[in-house]
Amino acid sequence: MAKKNDIEFDSIETISDVWSLLSDEQLAYLKDNYLVRVYKKNEMVYCEGELPTHVLCVAKGKLKIFRTGSGGRSQIVRMVKPGEMLAYRAMFAKENFVTNACAFESSVIYMIPREVIKTLILNNSKLAWYFIHKLSVDLGIADKRAVSLTQKHVRGRLAESLLFLRDNYGFEEDNATLSVHLSREDLASLSNMTTSNAIRTLSWMAQEKIIELDGRKIKIIDETYLASLSKNG
């Protein structure tokens, strides 16, 4: 665990707009009580079965949240980017984590103790409403993807995942290459398919000029066709 003066970091209120909901006094309280931790690529942030003690706010880097099923096969259920928070559902439910979180690139995470978040929410209805809204949106996304990833064919699933990555991380400067570079295994896990199926489907999409591949970089060439594949599954 790093102290805030041990590493170079941005002040927490610059990371996410949510902290603009706090009064000056509440913001000062938050800034006096959060911790900073740096995670290396592929380092676990938390594991299934652990007890949540902090709400986590991503300052830099990218995380994947996943569950491990039978046979050790993992399923990515959420991707997290800078400015977003995680670990709040389990904390509010007073449950152990039912997922795992891992940094898939070097990441900086701000850790806000459970009692600090509780105090802020009890004294700020706007912050409470933010978390209610966030949990509701997360539940809707989870419900939608649960149906999509079980009923769509592999091409539709992979197309949906590519659009999901576009919507979450955007493009690089060329306005076509996804600004997140997943391994084939992670892309398969996000799409609820085997790695071999993901590789074959990516190759087919490249042959059809829907995407271009350059190692882990994926460039979307035909967004309209990709959206049609996702919709019609």
mmCIF file of C-alpha atoms in Angstrom:
data_model
loop_
_atom_site.group_PDB
_atom_site.id
_atom_site.type_symbol
_atom_site.label_atom_id
_atom_site.label_comp_id
_atom_site.label_asym_id
_atom_site.label_seq_id
_atom_site.Cartn_x
_atom_site.Cartn_y
_atom_site.Cartn_z
ATOM 1 C CA MET A 1 0.000 0.000 0.000
ATOM 2 C CA ALA A 2 1.401 3.380 -0.944
ATOM 3 C CA LYS A 3 0.941 6.662 0.852
ATOM 4 C CA LYS A 4 -0.222 9.540 -1.294
ATOM 5 C CA ASN A 5 3.117 11.323 -1.048
ATOM 6 C CA ASP A 6 5.123 8.234 -2.048
ATOM 7 C CA ILE A 7 4.147 8.267 -5.747
ATOM 8 C CA GLU A 8 3.137 10.795 -8.356
ATOM 9 C CA PHE A 9 -0.641 10.937 -8.578
ATOM 10 C CA ASP A 10 -3.571 13.155 -9.513
ATOM 11 C CA SER A 11 -5.843 14.446 -6.777
ATOM 12 C CA ILE A 12 -8.893 12.216 -6.425
ATOM 13 C CA GLU A 13 -11.444 14.902 -7.369
ATOM 14 C CA THR A 14 -9.862 15.150 -10.845
ATOM 15 C CA ILE A 15 -10.346 11.427 -11.539
ATOM 16 C CA SER A 16 -14.138 11.244 -11.588
ATOM 17 C CA ASP A 17 -16.973 13.771 -11.852
ATOM 18 C CA VAL A 18 -18.773 12.013 -8.998
ATOM 19 C CA TRP A 19 -16.655 13.833 -6.426
ATOM 20 C CA SER A 20 -18.026 17.177 -7.631
ATOM 21 C CA LEU A 21 -21.185 16.157 -5.764
ATOM 22 C CA LEU A 22 -19.385 16.606 -2.451
ATOM 23 C CA SER A 23 -19.270 19.773 -0.390
ATOM 24 C CA ASP A 24 -15.867 21.320 0.294
ATOM 25 C CA GLU A 25 -15.901 19.828 3.785
ATOM 26 C CA GLN A 26 -16.829 16.358 2.490
ATOM 27 C CA LEU A 27 -14.158 16.522 -0.211
ATOM 28 C CA ALA A 28 -11.530 17.456 2.365
ATOM 29 C CA TYR A 29 -12.647 14.466 4.475
ATOM 30 C CA LEU A 30 -12.338 12.161 1.463
ATOM 31 C CA LYS A 31 -8.898 13.494 0.529
ATOM 32 C CA ASP A 32 -7.645 12.911 4.069
ATOM 33 C CA ASN A 33 -8.743 9.282 4.128
ATOM 34 C CA TYR A 34 -8.092 7.483 0.845
ATOM 35 C CA LEU A 35 -5.086 5.316 0.011
ATOM 36 C CA VAL A 36 -3.217 4.794 -3.243
ATOM 37 C CA ARG A 37 -1.985 1.489 -4.641
ATOM 38 C CA VAL A 38 -0.106 0.689 -7.828
ATOM 39 C CA TYR A 39 -0.791 -2.659 -9.505
ATOM 40 C CA LYS A 40 1.462 -4.313 -12.051
ATOM 41 C CA LYS A 41 0.139 -5.856 -15.253
ATOM 42 C CA ASN A 42 -1.731 -9.110 -14.492
ATOM 43 C CA GLU A 43 -1.660 -8.474 -10.733
ATOM 44 C CA MET A 44 -4.830 -9.410 -8.860
ATOM 45 C CA VAL A 45 -6.704 -6.514 -7.259
ATOM 46 C CA TYR A 46 -9.101 -8.714 -5.300
ATOM 47 C CA CYS A 47 -10.207 -12.352 -5.385
ATOM 48 C CA GLU A 48 -13.521 -14.163 -5.128
ATOM 49 C CA GLY A 49 -14.389 -14.935 -1.516
ATOM 50 C CA GLU A 50 -12.494 -11.994 -0.014
ATOM 51 C CA LEU A 51 -14.290 -9.444 2.166
ATOM 52 C CA PRO A 52 -14.501 -5.948 0.625
ATOM 53 C CA THR A 53 -13.058 -3.231 2.826
ATOM 54 C CA HIS A 54 -12.740 -0.361 0.312
ATOM 55 C CA VAL A 55 -14.481 1.145 -2.678
ATOM 56 C CA LEU A 56 -11.937 1.294 -5.489
ATOM 57 C CA CYS A 57 -11.588 4.156 -7.966
ATOM 58 C CA VAL A 58 -9.354 3.607 -10.993
ATOM 59 C CA ALA A 59 -7.012 6.542 -11.614
ATOM 60 C CA LYS A 60 -4.850 5.009 -14.336
ATOM 61 C CA GLY A 61 -4.867 1.741 -16.261
ATOM 62 C CA LYS A 62 -7.512 -0.843 -17.104
ATOM 63 C CA LEU A 63 -9.016 -3.726 -15.115
ATOM 64 C CA LYS A 64 -11.050 -6.794 -15.913
ATOM 65 C CA ILE A 65 -13.625 -8.268 -13.549
ATOM 66 C CA PHE A 66 -14.226 -11.970 -14.046
ATOM 67 C CA ARG A 67 -15.631 -15.144 -12.553
ATOM 68 C CA THR A 68 -14.041 -18.569 -12.715
ATOM 69 C CA GLY A 69 -16.399 -21.398 -13.625
ATOM 70 C CA SER A 70 -16.126 -25.144 -13.793
ATOM 71 C CA GLY A 71 -12.908 -26.474 -15.260
ATOM 72 C CA GLY A 72 -11.149 -23.217 -14.408
ATOM 73 C CA ARG A 73 -12.623 -21.362 -17.378
ATOM 74 C CA SER A 74 -13.044 -17.643 -16.709
ATOM 75 C CA GLN A 75 -15.798 -15.309 -17.893
ATOM 76 C CA ILE A 76 -15.139 -11.573 -18.019
ATOM 77 C CA VAL A 77 -18.232 -9.800 -16.718
ATOM 78 C CA ARG A 78 -17.041 -6.196 -16.741
ATOM 79 C CA MET A 79 -14.207 -3.978 -17.939
ATOM 80 C CA VAL A 80 -13.162 -0.943 -15.905
ATOM 81 C CA LYS A 81 -11.395 2.180 -17.146
ATOM 82 C CA PRO A 82 -9.984 5.308 -15.442
ATOM 83 C CA GLY A 83 -12.604 7.319 -13.586
ATOM 84 C CA GLU A 84 -14.780 4.286 -12.854
ATOM 85 C CA MET A 85 -15.313 2.552 -9.534
ATOM 86 C CA LEU A 86 -15.616 -1.051 -8.480
ATOM 87 C CA ALA A 87 -16.102 -3.222 -5.373
ATOM 88 C CA TYR A 88 -19.127 -1.207 -4.201
ATOM 89 C CA ARG A 89 -21.827 -3.846 -4.847
ATOM 90 C CA ALA A 90 -20.307 -6.433 -2.539
ATOM 91 C CA MET A 91 -19.542 -3.787 0.057
ATOM 92 C CA PHE A 92 -23.113 -2.427 0.089
ATOM 93 C CA ALA A 93 -24.506 -5.978 0.220
ATOM 94 C CA LYS A 94 -22.146 -6.896 3.072
ATOM 95 C CA GLU A 95 -21.073 -9.938 1.059
ATOM 96 C CA ASN A 96 -17.765 -11.419 0.084
ATOM 97 C CA PHE A 97 -16.698 -10.814 -3.496
ATOM 98 C CA VAL A 98 -18.297 -13.153 -6.055
ATOM 99 C CA THR A 99 -15.861 -12.015 -8.756
ATOM 100 C CA ASN A 100 -12.147 -11.438 -9.243
ATOM 101 C CA ALA A 101 -10.495 -8.223 -10.424
ATOM 102 C CA CYS A 102 -7.177 -8.087 -12.252
ATOM 103 C CA ALA A 103 -5.148 -5.299 -13.822
ATOM 104 C CA PHE A 104 -4.415 -6.092 -17.462
ATOM 105 C CA GLU A 105 -2.039 -3.159 -17.663
ATOM 106 C CA SER A 106 -0.129 -1.200 -15.028
ATOM 107 C CA SER A 107 -2.775 0.582 -12.959
ATOM 108 C CA VAL A 108 -3.161 3.097 -10.132
ATOM 109 C CA ILE A 109 -6.162 2.613 -7.861
ATOM 110 C CA TYR A 110 -7.471 4.893 -5.132
ATOM 111 C CA MET A 111 -8.899 2.954 -2.188
ATOM 112 C CA ILE A 112 -11.648 4.573 -0.124
ATOM 113 C CA PRO A 113 -12.406 2.838 3.207
ATOM 114 C CA ARG A 114 -15.889 1.441 3.666
ATOM 115 C CA GLU A 115 -16.659 3.711 6.635
ATOM 116 C CA VAL A 116 -15.604 6.798 4.690
ATOM 117 C CA ILE A 117 -17.978 5.989 1.813
ATOM 118 C CA LYS A 118 -20.754 5.156 4.298
ATOM 119 C CA THR A 119 -20.315 8.486 6.087
ATOM 120 C CA LEU A 120 -20.340 10.432 2.832
ATOM 121 C CA ILE A 121 -23.453 8.673 1.507
ATOM 122 C CA LEU A 122 -25.373 9.161 4.760
ATOM 123 C CA ASN A 123 -24.670 12.880 4.570
ATOM 124 C CA ASN A 124 -25.038 13.463 0.835
ATOM 125 C CA SER A 125 -28.230 12.388 -0.947
ATOM 126 C CA LYS A 126 -26.752 13.221 -4.366
ATOM 127 C CA LEU A 127 -23.896 10.773 -3.804
ATOM 128 C CA ALA A 128 -26.380 8.144 -2.592
ATOM 129 C CA TRP A 129 -28.450 8.650 -5.739
ATOM 130 C CA TYR A 130 -25.300 8.308 -7.871
ATOM 131 C CA PHE A 131 -24.612 4.839 -6.465
ATOM 132 C CA ILE A 132 -28.270 3.805 -6.817
ATOM 133 C CA HIS A 133 -28.170 4.872 -10.465
ATOM 134 C CA LYS A 134 -24.811 3.167 -11.053
ATOM 135 C CA LEU A 135 -25.964 -0.117 -9.558
ATOM 136 C CA SER A 136 -29.149 0.009 -11.640
ATOM 137 C CA VAL A 137 -27.210 0.587 -14.869
ATOM 138 C CA ASP A 138 -24.782 -2.224 -14.009
ATOM 139 C CA LEU A 139 -27.697 -4.599 -13.381
ATOM 140 C CA GLY A 140 -29.282 -3.723 -16.739
ATOM 141 C CA ILE A 141 -26.019 -4.312 -18.602
ATOM 142 C CA ALA A 142 -25.481 -7.623 -16.808
ATOM 143 C CA ASP A 143 -29.013 -8.797 -17.641
ATOM 144 C CA LYS A 144 -28.628 -7.868 -21.301
ATOM 145 C CA ARG A 145 -25.237 -9.541 -21.681
ATOM 146 C CA ALA A 146 -26.409 -12.672 -19.853
ATOM 147 C CA VAL A 147 -28.991 -13.225 -22.594
ATOM 148 C CA SER A 148 -26.729 -12.158 -25.469
ATOM 149 C CA LEU A 149 -23.814 -14.353 -24.484
ATOM 150 C CA THR A 150 -25.951 -17.472 -24.172
ATOM 151 C CA GLN A 151 -28.299 -17.089 -27.146
ATOM 152 C CA LYS A 152 -26.186 -15.475 -29.862
ATOM 153 C CA HIS A 153 -23.934 -17.432 -32.209
ATOM 154 C CA VAL A 154 -20.180 -16.952 -31.860
ATOM 155 C CA ARG A 155 -19.986 -14.269 -34.564
ATOM 156 C CA GLY A 156 -22.704 -12.225 -32.891
ATOM 157 C CA ARG A 157 -21.085 -12.610 -29.490
ATOM 158 C CA LEU A 158 -17.683 -11.503 -30.700
ATOM 159 C CA ALA A 159 -19.170 -8.584 -32.646
ATOM 160 C CA GLU A 160 -20.993 -7.460 -29.510
ATOM 161 C CA SER A 161 -17.775 -7.661 -27.504
ATOM 162 C CA LEU A 162 -15.888 -5.524 -30.020
ATOM 163 C CA LEU A 163 -18.635 -2.897 -29.906
ATOM 164 C CA PHE A 164 -18.640 -3.139 -26.103
ATOM 165 C CA LEU A 165 -14.900 -2.387 -26.089
ATOM 166 C CA ARG A 166 -15.435 0.501 -28.514
ATOM 167 C CA ASP A 167 -18.112 2.011 -26.288
ATOM 168 C CA ASN A 168 -16.018 1.591 -23.130
ATOM 169 C CA TYR A 169 -12.546 2.556 -24.333
ATOM 170 C CA GLY A 170 -13.000 4.340 -27.630
ATOM 171 C CA PHE A 171 -10.510 4.485 -30.471
ATOM 172 C CA GLU A 172 -6.893 5.465 -30.881
ATOM 173 C CA GLU A 173 -5.963 8.575 -32.892
ATOM 174 C CA ASP A 174 -6.900 6.928 -36.187
ATOM 175 C CA ASN A 175 -10.533 6.767 -34.966
ATOM 176 C CA ALA A 176 -10.721 3.092 -35.909
ATOM 177 C CA THR A 177 -8.291 1.049 -33.772
ATOM 178 C CA LEU A 178 -9.642 0.009 -30.376
ATOM 179 C CA SER A 179 -7.669 1.697 -27.615
ATOM 180 C CA VAL A 180 -7.621 -1.492 -25.545
ATOM 181 C CA HIS A 181 -5.513 -4.472 -26.601
ATOM 182 C CA LEU A 182 -6.828 -7.751 -25.198
ATOM 183 C CA SER A 183 -5.246 -11.138 -25.598
ATOM 184 C CA ARG A 184 -7.201 -13.660 -27.640
ATOM 185 C CA GLU A 185 -7.897 -15.531 -24.400
ATOM 186 C CA ASP A 186 -9.356 -12.437 -22.726
ATOM 187 C CA LEU A 187 -11.424 -11.583 -25.794
ATOM 188 C CA ALA A 188 -12.796 -15.132 -25.765
ATOM 189 C CA SER A 189 -13.560 -14.826 -22.041
ATOM 190 C CA LEU A 190 -15.412 -11.559 -22.660
ATOM 191 C CA SER A 191 -17.421 -13.234 -25.443
ATOM 192 C CA ASN A 192 -18.234 -16.511 -23.636
ATOM 193 C CA MET A 193 -16.440 -18.723 -26.144
ATOM 194 C CA THR A 194 -13.308 -20.811 -26.398
ATOM 195 C CA THR A 195 -10.039 -19.190 -27.410
ATOM 196 C CA SER A 196 -9.919 -21.277 -30.589
ATOM 197 C CA ASN A 197 -13.400 -20.066 -31.587
ATOM 198 C CA ALA A 198 -12.375 -16.463 -30.934
ATOM 199 C CA ILE A 199 -9.278 -16.859 -33.111
ATOM 200 C CA ARG A 200 -11.266 -18.413 -35.954
ATOM 201 C CA THR A 201 -13.999 -15.768 -35.763
ATOM 202 C CA LEU A 202 -11.483 -12.923 -35.727
ATOM 203 C CA SER A 203 -9.773 -14.432 -38.782
ATOM 204 C CA TRP A 204 -13.128 -14.669 -40.576
ATOM 205 C CA MET A 205 -13.918 -11.032 -39.735
ATOM 206 C CA ALA A 206 -10.524 -9.979 -41.063
ATOM 207 C CA GLN A 207 -11.037 -11.952 -44.290
ATOM 208 C CA GLU A 208 -14.429 -10.283 -44.730
ATOM 209 C CA LYS A 209 -12.801 -6.853 -44.255
ATOM 210 C CA ILE A 210 -14.904 -6.113 -41.180
ATOM 211 C CA ILE A 211 -11.792 -5.619 -39.057
ATOM 212 C CA GLU A 212 -8.011 -5.538 -39.453
ATOM 213 C CA LEU A 213 -5.669 -7.355 -37.070
ATOM 214 C CA ASP A 214 -2.167 -6.337 -36.013
ATOM 215 C CA GLY A 215 -1.150 -8.527 -33.093
ATOM 216 C CA ARG A 216 -3.472 -7.563 -30.250
ATOM 217 C CA LYS A 217 -4.567 -4.388 -32.020
ATOM 218 C CA ILE A 218 -7.991 -4.546 -33.661
ATOM 219 C CA LYS A 219 -9.057 -1.941 -36.197
ATOM 220 C CA ILE A 220 -12.756 -1.733 -37.007
ATOM 221 C CA ILE A 221 -13.272 -1.243 -40.745
ATOM 222 C CA ASP A 222 -17.018 -1.758 -41.149
ATOM 223 C CA GLU A 223 -18.919 -0.676 -38.038
ATOM 224 C CA THR A 224 -22.276 -1.029 -39.763
ATOM 225 C CA TYR A 225 -21.707 -4.681 -40.613
ATOM 226 C CA LEU A 226 -20.280 -5.321 -37.155
ATOM 227 C CA ALA A 227 -23.400 -3.806 -35.551
ATOM 228 C CA SER A 228 -25.582 -5.957 -37.817
ATOM 229 C CA LEU A 229 -23.711 -9.096 -36.751
ATOM 230 C CA SER A 230 -24.142 -8.130 -33.106
ATOM 231 C CA LYS A 231 -27.851 -7.390 -33.476
ATOM 232 C CA ASN A 232 -28.766 -10.467 -35.512
ATOM 233 C CA GLY A 233 -26.385 -12.775 -33.693
#
